[in-house]
Short mmCIF file of C-alpha atoms and ligand atoms in Angstrom, two decimals:
data_model
loop_
_atom_site.label_atom_id
_atom_site.label_comp_id
_atom_site.label_asym_id
_atom_site.label_seq_id
_atom_site.Cartn_x
_atom_site.Cartn_y
_atom_site.Cartn_z
CA MET A 219 -0.37 0.09 0.03
CA ASP A 220 1.46 3.76 -0.75
CA LYS A 221 2.64 6.03 1.86
CA ILE A 222 3.39 9.41 1.20
CA VAL A 223 6.68 10.98 3.08
CA VAL A 224 7.04 14.38 3.81
CA LYS A 225 10.53 16.06 5.24
CA GLY A 226 9.07 18.93 6.56
CA GLY A 227 10.50 22.76 6.94
CA LYS A 228 11.03 23.43 3.31
CA THR A 229 9.31 27.02 2.09
CA LEU A 230 7.38 26.42 -1.02
CA SER A 231 7.49 28.87 -4.05
CA GLY A 232 6.05 29.05 -7.60
CA GLU A 233 2.72 27.75 -9.23
CA VAL A 234 0.30 24.82 -8.84
CA LYS A 235 -2.66 24.44 -11.65
CA ILE A 236 -5.58 23.18 -10.09
CA CYS A 237 -8.00 20.49 -11.60
CA SER A 238 -11.86 20.51 -12.06
CA ALA A 239 -13.92 19.63 -9.26
CA LYS A 240 -14.15 16.18 -8.40
CA ASN A 241 -17.85 16.85 -6.64
CA SER A 242 -18.93 18.51 -9.79
CA VAL A 243 -17.53 15.94 -12.03
CA LEU A 244 -19.26 12.57 -10.03
CA PRO A 245 -22.68 13.57 -9.99
CA ILE A 246 -22.09 15.22 -14.04
CA ILE A 247 -21.11 11.65 -14.79
CA ALA A 248 -23.92 10.00 -13.09
CA ALA A 249 -26.09 12.58 -15.10
CA SER A 250 -25.08 11.30 -18.57
CA ILE A 251 -27.63 8.44 -18.09
CA LEU A 252 -29.99 11.36 -18.74
CA GLY A 253 -28.35 12.09 -22.29
CA ASN A 254 -29.57 10.49 -25.78
CA GLY A 255 -26.47 10.52 -27.77
CA GLU A 256 -22.81 10.98 -26.52
CA CYS A 257 -21.87 13.45 -23.16
CA ILE A 258 -18.42 14.66 -23.18
CA ILE A 259 -16.60 15.95 -20.27
CA GLU A 260 -13.55 17.88 -21.19
CA ASN A 261 -10.75 18.11 -18.67
CA ALA A 262 -11.99 15.85 -16.12
CA PRO A 263 -9.58 15.22 -13.10
CA MET A 264 -8.52 11.39 -13.19
CA LEU A 265 -8.65 10.34 -9.80
CA GLU A 266 -9.96 6.99 -8.57
CA ASP A 267 -13.58 8.14 -7.39
CA VAL A 268 -13.96 9.50 -11.31
CA PHE A 269 -12.57 5.87 -12.29
CA VAL A 270 -14.97 3.92 -10.11
CA ILE A 271 -18.34 5.96 -10.81
CA SER A 272 -17.55 5.51 -14.22
CA ASP A 273 -17.00 1.44 -13.55
CA VAL A 274 -20.62 1.91 -12.02
CA LEU A 275 -22.00 2.73 -14.72
CA ARG A 276 -20.22 0.76 -17.11
CA SER A 277 -21.77 -2.27 -14.72
CA ILE A 278 -25.31 -1.42 -15.86
CA SER A 279 -23.84 -1.26 -19.72
CA ALA A 280 -23.25 2.27 -20.06
CA GLU A 281 -20.03 3.02 -22.53
CA VAL A 282 -17.47 5.12 -20.91
CA ASN A 283 -14.24 6.02 -22.04
CA ILE A 284 -11.63 7.54 -20.33
CA ASP A 285 -8.89 9.03 -22.35
CA LYS A 286 -6.54 9.62 -19.53
CA GLU A 287 -4.01 11.58 -21.92
CA SER A 288 -6.31 14.34 -22.26
CA ASN A 289 -8.25 13.99 -19.64
CA ARG A 290 -11.70 13.25 -21.76
CA ILE A 291 -14.44 11.39 -20.50
CA ALA A 292 -17.22 10.14 -23.12
CA ILE A 293 -20.37 8.38 -22.09
CA LYS A 294 -23.00 6.73 -24.08
CA SER A 295 -25.81 5.43 -22.21
CA SER A 296 -28.07 4.22 -25.25
CA GLY A 297 -27.01 0.32 -24.31
CA ILE A 298 -28.06 0.58 -20.68
CA SER A 299 -29.76 -2.82 -20.36
CA SER A 300 -29.33 -3.60 -16.41
CA ILE A 301 -31.49 -1.42 -13.87
CA GLU A 302 -28.87 -2.80 -10.87
CA PRO A 303 -25.30 -1.70 -10.83
CA SER A 304 -22.50 -3.99 -9.19
CA CYS A 305 -22.95 -4.13 -5.48
CA ASP A 306 -19.10 -4.08 -5.00
CA LEU A 307 -18.74 -0.85 -6.85
CA VAL A 308 -21.39 1.15 -4.97
CA LYS A 309 -19.98 0.05 -1.72
CA LYS A 310 -16.72 1.46 -2.39
CA LEU A 311 -18.42 4.74 -3.32
CA ARG A 312 -21.16 6.63 -1.83
CA ALA A 313 -21.86 8.70 -4.54
CA SER A 314 -22.69 5.85 -6.62
CA PHE A 315 -26.01 6.83 -5.18
CA LEU A 316 -26.45 9.53 -7.45
CA ILE A 317 -27.37 7.20 -10.28
CA MET A 318 -30.75 6.67 -8.59
CA GLY A 319 -32.23 9.75 -10.02
CA PRO A 320 -31.29 9.69 -13.29
CA MET A 321 -32.14 5.74 -13.75
CA LEU A 322 -35.57 6.51 -12.40
CA ALA A 323 -36.28 9.60 -14.75
CA ARG A 324 -34.91 7.73 -17.75
CA PHE A 325 -35.91 3.38 -17.07
CA GLY A 326 -38.46 4.54 -14.36
CA ARG A 327 -36.93 1.69 -12.35
CA VAL A 328 -33.30 1.10 -10.08
CA ARG A 329 -31.74 -1.50 -7.51
CA ILE A 330 -29.02 -0.03 -5.63
CA SER A 331 -26.90 -1.97 -2.82
CA LEU A 332 -27.14 0.41 0.54
CA PRO A 333 -24.95 2.66 1.54
CA GLY A 334 -23.10 2.09 4.74
CA GLY A 335 -21.94 4.11 7.13
CA CYS A 336 -18.80 5.35 6.16
CA ASN A 337 -15.51 7.06 8.41
CA ILE A 338 -17.05 10.84 8.77
CA GLY A 339 -20.34 9.75 9.91
CA THR A 340 -23.57 7.49 9.53
CA ARG A 341 -24.62 9.50 5.99
CA PRO A 342 -27.91 8.13 5.69
CA ILE A 343 -30.23 8.50 2.01
CA ASP A 344 -33.40 9.57 3.60
CA LEU A 345 -33.75 12.80 1.93
CA HIS A 346 -33.33 11.79 -1.62
CA LEU A 347 -35.77 9.02 -1.04
CA LYS A 348 -38.46 11.41 0.50
CA GLY A 349 -37.69 13.41 -2.67
CA PHE A 350 -38.38 10.58 -4.82
CA THR A 351 -41.21 9.86 -3.24
CA ALA A 352 -42.45 13.34 -3.75
CA LEU A 353 -42.38 12.67 -7.38
CA GLY A 354 -44.29 9.44 -7.08
CA ALA A 355 -41.40 7.08 -6.95
CA GLU A 356 -42.38 3.26 -5.11
CA ILE A 357 -39.61 2.99 -2.57
CA LYS A 358 -38.65 -0.52 -1.04
CA LEU A 359 -35.86 -1.24 1.08
CA GLY A 360 -34.73 -4.86 2.42
CA TYR A 361 -32.04 -7.42 2.23
CA GLY A 362 -29.26 -4.22 1.99
CA TYR A 363 -30.96 -3.26 -1.31
CA VAL A 364 -33.39 -0.31 -1.93
CA GLU A 365 -35.57 -0.25 -5.30
CA ALA A 366 -37.42 2.87 -6.28
CA ARG A 367 -39.81 2.54 -9.19
CA ALA A 368 -42.51 4.75 -11.03
CA GLU A 369 -44.28 4.17 -14.06
CA LYS A 370 -44.21 8.34 -14.28
CA LEU A 371 -43.06 11.01 -12.72
CA ILE A 372 -44.85 13.91 -11.51
CA GLY A 373 -43.19 17.31 -10.45
CA SER A 374 -44.11 18.18 -6.82
CA ASN A 375 -43.14 20.66 -4.23
CA ILE A 376 -40.53 19.21 -2.04
CA TYR A 377 -38.65 21.27 1.03
CA LEU A 378 -35.39 18.81 2.35
CA ASP A 379 -35.30 19.40 6.39
CA PHE A 380 -31.66 20.18 5.65
CA PRO A 381 -29.95 21.38 2.33
CA SER A 382 -28.13 18.03 1.27
CA VAL A 383 -25.98 18.32 -1.32
CA GLY A 384 -26.53 14.64 -2.75
CA ALA A 385 -30.16 14.56 -2.32
CA THR A 386 -30.21 18.36 -3.99
CA GLU A 387 -28.60 16.63 -7.37
CA ASN A 388 -30.52 13.67 -7.22
CA ILE A 389 -34.09 14.81 -6.97
CA ILE A 390 -32.96 17.58 -9.58
CA MET A 391 -31.94 14.91 -11.99
CA ALA A 392 -35.34 12.90 -11.44
CA ALA A 393 -37.12 15.83 -11.90
CA THR A 394 -35.69 16.87 -15.11
CA MET A 395 -37.87 14.48 -17.31
CA ALA A 396 -40.97 14.25 -14.86
CA GLU A 397 -44.53 15.36 -16.12
CA GLY A 398 -44.63 19.29 -14.66
CA GLU A 399 -43.24 21.49 -12.14
CA THR A 400 -40.52 20.53 -9.14
CA ILE A 401 -39.79 22.97 -6.91
CA ILE A 402 -37.23 21.81 -4.38
CA GLU A 403 -36.77 24.46 -1.12
CA ASN A 404 -33.93 24.67 1.25
CA ALA A 405 -31.97 23.04 -1.63
CA ALA A 406 -27.84 22.91 -1.25
CA GLU A 407 -26.50 25.97 -2.54
CA GLU A 408 -23.06 24.49 -3.66
CA PRO A 409 -21.67 25.54 -6.78
CA GLU A 410 -21.33 21.97 -7.73
CA ILE A 411 -25.00 21.87 -7.59
CA GLU A 412 -24.85 25.20 -10.57
CA ASP A 413 -22.41 23.34 -12.87
CA LEU A 414 -24.42 20.16 -12.32
CA ALA A 415 -27.59 22.47 -13.24
CA ASN A 416 -25.89 24.02 -16.08
CA TYR A 417 -24.90 20.76 -17.55
CA LEU A 418 -27.97 19.46 -17.67
CA ASN A 419 -29.61 22.58 -19.43
CA LYS A 420 -27.56 22.28 -21.84
CA MET A 421 -28.53 18.61 -22.68
CA GLY A 422 -31.96 20.47 -22.75
CA ALA A 423 -33.14 20.50 -19.39
CA LYS A 424 -35.35 23.51 -17.65
CA ILE A 425 -33.67 24.34 -14.53
CA THR A 426 -33.32 27.58 -12.97
CA GLY A 427 -32.31 29.08 -9.85
CA ALA A 428 -29.70 26.53 -8.99
CA GLY A 429 -26.94 27.94 -6.66
CA THR A 430 -29.72 29.22 -4.67
CA GLY A 431 -32.12 28.02 -1.81
CA LYS A 432 -34.96 27.36 -4.33
CA ILE A 433 -34.37 25.47 -7.15
CA LYS A 434 -37.45 25.22 -9.98
CA ILE A 435 -37.19 22.39 -12.88
CA THR A 436 -39.55 22.22 -15.21
CA GLY A 437 -40.16 18.82 -16.67
CA VAL A 438 -38.99 17.58 -20.74
CA LYS A 439 -39.45 15.23 -22.89
CA GLU A 440 -35.90 13.78 -23.42
CA LEU A 441 -32.05 14.99 -22.97
CA ASN A 442 -29.47 14.88 -25.41
CA GLY A 443 -25.50 14.37 -25.48
CA VAL A 444 -23.12 17.39 -24.96
CA THR A 445 -19.91 19.01 -24.13
CA HIS A 446 -19.10 20.19 -21.10
CA LYS A 447 -16.02 21.24 -18.90
CA PRO A 448 -16.67 21.28 -14.72
CA ILE A 449 -15.95 24.14 -12.91
CA TYR A 450 -12.67 24.38 -10.85
CA ASP A 451 -12.12 22.19 -7.46
CA ARG A 452 -11.94 24.97 -4.43
CA ILE A 453 -11.49 22.21 -1.95
CA GLU A 454 -8.15 21.07 -3.89
CA ALA A 455 -7.43 25.33 -4.45
CA GLY A 456 -8.10 25.70 -0.48
CA THR A 457 -5.58 22.62 0.12
CA PHE A 458 -2.93 24.87 -1.79
CA MET A 459 -3.99 27.64 0.20
CA VAL A 460 -3.21 26.58 3.37
CA ALA A 461 0.21 24.65 2.33
CA GLY A 462 1.42 27.96 1.30
CA ALA A 463 0.00 29.38 4.85
CA ILE A 464 1.42 26.31 6.56
CA THR A 465 4.51 26.56 5.25
CA LYS A 466 4.85 30.39 5.69
CA SER A 467 5.41 30.98 1.58
CA ARG A 468 3.99 32.69 -1.28
CA ILE A 469 2.56 30.33 -3.89
CA LYS A 470 0.20 31.25 -6.69
CA ILE A 471 -2.52 29.43 -7.54
CA ILE A 472 -3.87 28.73 -11.08
CA GLY A 473 -7.59 27.75 -11.57
CA VAL A 474 -9.70 29.53 -8.95
CA ASN A 475 -13.20 31.30 -8.97
CA GLU A 476 -12.86 33.85 -6.12
CA GLU A 477 -16.69 33.62 -5.57
CA HIS A 478 -16.56 29.65 -4.81
CA LEU A 479 -13.51 30.35 -1.98
CA LYS A 480 -14.61 33.70 -0.50
CA PRO A 481 -15.33 31.60 3.04
CA VAL A 482 -12.02 29.95 2.81
CA ILE A 483 -10.23 33.44 2.12
CA ALA A 484 -11.76 34.93 4.46
CA LYS A 485 -10.65 32.96 7.21
CA LEU A 486 -7.18 33.11 5.95
CA THR A 487 -7.62 36.92 5.53
CA GLU A 488 -8.49 37.38 9.49
CA MET A 489 -5.64 34.94 10.20
CA GLY A 490 -3.17 37.54 8.55
CA VAL A 491 -2.32 35.73 5.29
CA VAL A 492 -2.45 38.07 2.07
CA ILE A 493 -4.30 36.95 -0.46
CA GLU A 494 -4.88 38.46 -3.76
CA VAL A 495 -7.09 37.25 -6.45
CA GLU A 496 -6.99 38.29 -10.64
CA LYS A 497 -9.19 36.25 -12.89
CA ASP A 498 -8.33 32.92 -11.84
CA VAL A 499 -5.37 33.49 -10.41
CA LEU A 500 -4.52 33.32 -6.30
CA ILE A 501 -1.39 34.59 -4.79
CA LEU A 502 -0.76 34.04 -1.41
CA ASP A 503 1.55 35.26 1.10
CA GLY A 504 1.34 33.35 4.04
CA ARG A 505 4.96 35.24 5.20
CA ARG A 506 3.38 36.94 8.41
CA GLU A 507 2.60 36.05 12.01
CA LEU A 508 -0.44 34.34 11.83
CA LYS A 509 -3.19 34.62 14.08
CA PRO A 510 -5.70 31.98 15.54
CA VAL A 511 -9.72 31.93 14.45
CA ASP A 512 -12.56 29.94 15.27
CA ILE A 513 -14.46 28.67 12.81
CA LYS A 514 -17.70 26.69 12.48
CA THR A 515 -18.51 24.68 8.92
CA MET A 516 -22.26 25.13 7.82
CA PRO A 517 -23.72 24.25 4.40
CA TYR A 518 -22.30 26.82 1.43
CA PRO A 519 -22.02 29.58 1.75
CA GLY A 520 -20.60 28.81 4.70
CA PHE A 521 -17.14 27.35 5.78
CA PRO A 522 -17.30 24.14 3.93
CA THR A 523 -16.71 20.86 5.95
CA ASP A 524 -13.99 19.55 3.39
CA MET A 525 -11.94 22.31 4.22
CA GLN A 526 -12.20 21.76 8.15
CA SER A 527 -9.17 19.17 8.46
CA GLN A 528 -6.65 21.12 6.84
CA MET A 529 -7.62 23.95 8.48
CA MET A 530 -7.00 22.34 11.68
CA ALA A 531 -3.14 21.53 10.56
CA LEU A 532 -2.74 25.22 10.10
CA LEU A 533 -4.21 26.25 13.27
CA ALA A 534 -2.34 23.37 15.07
CA SER A 535 0.36 24.99 14.27
CA VAL A 536 -0.51 28.44 15.09
CA ASN A 537 0.23 30.06 18.28
CA GLY A 538 -2.73 30.93 20.52
CA THR A 539 -6.29 29.57 20.68
CA SER A 540 -8.54 28.52 18.04
CA VAL A 541 -11.91 26.38 18.52
CA ILE A 542 -13.14 24.73 15.21
CA THR A 543 -16.78 23.71 15.32
CA GLU A 544 -18.33 20.72 12.89
CA THR A 545 -21.89 20.93 12.10
CA ILE A 546 -22.29 18.84 8.81
CA PHE A 547 -20.77 15.26 9.66
CA GLU A 548 -20.67 13.92 12.76
CA ASN A 549 -17.45 12.12 13.03
CA ARG A 550 -15.52 14.41 11.16
CA PHE A 551 -12.16 14.47 13.41
CA MET A 552 -10.52 11.55 12.90
CA HIS A 553 -7.40 13.16 11.72
CA ALA A 554 -7.15 14.97 15.30
CA PRO A 555 -5.63 11.83 17.12
CA GLU A 556 -3.42 11.56 14.34
CA MET A 557 -2.42 14.94 14.65
CA LYS A 558 -2.14 14.85 18.22
CA ARG A 559 0.80 12.28 17.56
CA MET A 560 2.82 15.11 15.85
CA GLY A 561 2.55 17.18 18.92
CA ALA A 562 -0.57 19.27 18.25
CA ASN A 563 -2.41 20.17 20.93
CA ILE A 564 -6.21 19.46 20.39
CA LYS A 565 -9.03 18.85 22.77
CA ILE A 566 -12.70 17.50 21.29
CA ASP A 567 -15.53 17.83 22.99
CA GLY A 568 -18.80 16.80 20.75
CA ARG A 569 -18.73 18.46 17.75
CA SER A 570 -15.99 21.17 18.89
CA ALA A 571 -12.06 21.26 18.66
CA VAL A 572 -10.00 23.55 21.23
CA ILE A 573 -6.32 24.06 19.12
CA GLU A 574 -3.57 25.32 21.20
CA GLY A 575 -1.20 25.94 18.20
CA THR A 576 2.33 25.63 18.68
CA ASP A 577 5.54 25.30 16.55
CA LYS A 578 7.04 22.80 18.02
CA LEU A 579 5.07 19.78 15.10
CA THR A 580 7.24 16.50 14.70
CA GLY A 581 6.95 14.02 12.04
CA CYS A 582 6.40 10.54 12.72
CA GLN A 583 4.02 7.86 11.30
CA VAL A 584 0.34 8.63 10.99
CA LYS A 585 -2.57 7.27 8.95
CA ALA A 586 -5.29 8.84 6.91
CA THR A 587 -8.47 7.80 7.84
CA ASP A 588 -10.45 9.51 5.04
CA LEU A 589 -9.41 11.88 2.33
CA ARG A 590 -9.66 15.27 3.66
CA ALA A 591 -7.81 14.05 6.76
CA GLY A 592 -5.14 12.69 5.06
CA ALA A 593 -4.46 15.73 2.87
CA ALA A 594 -4.63 17.74 6.63
CA LEU A 595 -1.62 15.29 7.59
CA ILE A 596 0.30 15.98 4.64
CA LEU A 597 -0.02 19.64 5.43
CA CYS A 598 0.91 19.24 8.76
CA GLY A 599 4.15 16.93 7.62
CA LEU A 600 4.78 20.09 5.49
CA ALA A 601 5.01 22.29 8.97
CA ALA A 602 6.85 19.52 10.81
CA GLU A 603 10.24 19.11 12.02
CA GLY A 604 11.99 16.08 10.60
CA VAL A 605 9.88 13.23 8.40
CA THR A 606 6.51 12.48 8.65
CA GLU A 607 5.01 9.14 6.96
CA VAL A 608 1.25 9.57 6.07
CA MET A 609 -0.36 5.84 5.68
CA GLU A 610 -3.37 4.51 3.75
CA ILE A 611 -2.83 7.48 0.89
CA TYR A 612 -5.55 5.75 -1.28
CA HIS A 613 -8.14 7.62 0.70
CA VAL A 614 -6.12 10.91 -0.47
CA ASP A 615 -5.82 9.42 -4.08
CA ARG A 616 -9.43 9.58 -4.25
CA GLY A 617 -9.93 13.43 -4.45
CA TYR A 618 -6.27 14.92 -5.25
CA VAL A 619 -4.77 14.29 -8.63
CA ALA A 620 -0.64 13.85 -7.91
CA ILE A 621 -0.82 15.87 -4.56
CA GLU A 622 2.90 14.93 -3.87
CA GLU A 623 4.28 16.08 -7.43
CA LYS A 624 2.59 19.28 -6.92
CA LEU A 625 3.44 19.74 -3.72
CA LYS A 626 6.97 18.88 -4.48
CA ALA A 627 7.38 21.33 -7.90
CA LEU A 628 6.54 24.13 -5.36
CA GLY A 629 9.54 22.92 -3.35
CA ALA A 630 8.41 20.76 -1.08
CA GLU A 631 11.05 17.66 -0.14
CA ILE A 632 7.81 15.01 -0.79
CA TYR A 633 7.94 11.72 -2.22
CA ARG A 634 5.47 8.19 -2.44
CA VAL A 635 6.80 5.15 -1.51
N1 LIG B 1476 -28.04 13.70 5.52
C1 LIG B 1476 -28.98 13.23 5.63
N2 LIG B 1476 -29.81 12.78 4.96
C2 LIG B 1476 -29.69 12.99 3.65
C3 LIG B 1476 -28.50 13.00 2.82
C4 LIG B 1476 -27.73 13.84 3.75
O1 LIG B 1476 -29.25 13.09 6.86
O2 LIG B 1476 -30.84 12.25 2.74
C5 LIG B 1476 -27.02 14.40 6.25
C6 LIG B 1476 -25.42 13.97 5.94
O3 LIG B 1476 -25.42 12.73 7.05
C7 LIG B 1476 -24.85 14.85 6.62
C8 LIG B 1476 -25.37 16.01 6.08
O4 LIG B 1476 -26.65 15.83 5.71
O5 LIG B 1476 -24.63 14.64 8.24
C9 LIG B 1476 -24.74 16.59 4.68
O6 LIG B 1476 -24.73 15.75 3.91
P1 LIG B 1476 -25.16 15.61 2.23
O7 LIG B 1476 -25.71 15.12 1.76
O8 LIG B 1476 -24.73 17.41 1.95
O9 LIG B 1476 -23.47 15.79 1.53
P2 LIG B 1476 -23.12 14.38 0.53
O10 LIG B 1476 -24.11 14.63 -0.63
O11 LIG B 1476 -23.30 13.15 0.60
C10 LIG B 1476 -21.15 16.15 -0.49
C11 LIG B 1476 -20.16 15.98 -0.92
C12 LIG B 1476 -18.75 15.78 -0.07
C13 LIG B 1476 -19.12 17.04 1.12
C14 LIG B 1476 -20.75 17.00 1.43
C15 LIG B 1476 -21.05 18.67 2.19
C16 LIG B 1476 -20.26 14.44 -3.21
C17 LIG B 1476 -19.55 13.72 -3.68
N3 LIG B 1476 -19.87 14.81 -1.67
O12 LIG B 1476 -21.47 14.94 0.20
O13 LIG B 1476 -17.21 15.65 -0.31
O14 LIG B 1476 -18.60 16.87 2.18
O15 LIG B 1476 -21.69 16.88 0.29
O16 LIG B 1476 -20.50 19.19 1.61
O17 LIG B 1476 -20.49 15.76 -3.58
C18 LIG B 1476 -15.16 15.15 0.21
O18 LIG B 1476 -15.09 15.60 -1.04
O19 LIG B 1476 -13.99 14.72 0.50
C19 LIG B 1476 -16.67 15.05 0.48
C20 LIG B 1476 -16.65 14.38 1.79
#
């Protein structure tokens, strides 16, 4: 199993290019099930999660061609002949559940193995199923599977108890070909939802309000194949911003949308990091003395939970007391005990973490417990004295393209074993 070895203490410089957003590309691949004709995704990130969801589509006989040289994915769904994707693949990737909405819209039936809990929380799917039920689907649960059927989906008014990203995406996709109008209220507002809606609208869907809490979908008869280039990955950009700040460096990050990064820019600025953005280029200067801050994760446009562990790494290395409150996932502090092994002073109390920063982090062997936790431990390694070995790096490969090569190009002493 691969591990990443980091020798801390290097200052970074130069520039890094950001990929397209994993969390846009996954629903966009699922949405391609809806297209008559070929759907092409350009500048797709070549990530493990992208390969797994592509295999999920292949397991129901969709044709998926991935060109790793040109970062292009071509999908033809005309050959889909099964309503039941491979259970083993679905278990590997929770986002596989995103094929439910499109399958229901296009074929009126889907049977999929229930996703289990995962490291960061139990992550139920009740809101997805409530949405499908409101559109007229019949849901059966049993024997570890969920089956949804509908002769015909009919538009409906749906109020989400919580602005779930996945449920909003799944319901939008199911409603694209439903009869009449669907309104989703208290919808998630993440930029990836707007990107999905833009993709679907290019295919011929009629969706307005995506990116706000109220989304309207007017059903259409059919959707076509299109070509699309997804938005930049705001979490990859945020991770490199922290890499610059934690090493007290000045770096250039190419491929950002300032609007999408506002909550991260605001917190880093509050800490004393100097950030300038022009068009899609961000210049970060972390060479000043940084101050501690308090952070509370919230649905977009609040501070993203996917940046929480990376910020904990930074705060662990900044003198003073910071508090992080995680409101989205109930178990997303698994990185804290690993950081403590590196000398971080962190106390967890329920959903809050109190961090007493220190400039004396020391390298040791630590374990990535999930994707963002793994990235955060690499960041700690950049600031720590000595050598840090981050084990179980496959978690990180699910969401970051060649993270160690990008950091090495910026001047970090880092390699994969
Ligand atoms: N929730 C429910 N019921 C549901 C759905 C969600 O109670 O039916 C709860 C979850 O248990 C969780 C909260 O709502 O506590 C938020 O979950 P959400 O559905 O918004 O998350 P998701 O769609 O499963 C996506 C991203 C995550 C990201 C979250 C929150 C993708 C593929 N995944 O997950 O990304 O953390 O939104 O922003 O888009 C990551 O990239 O590292 C990652 C975990």
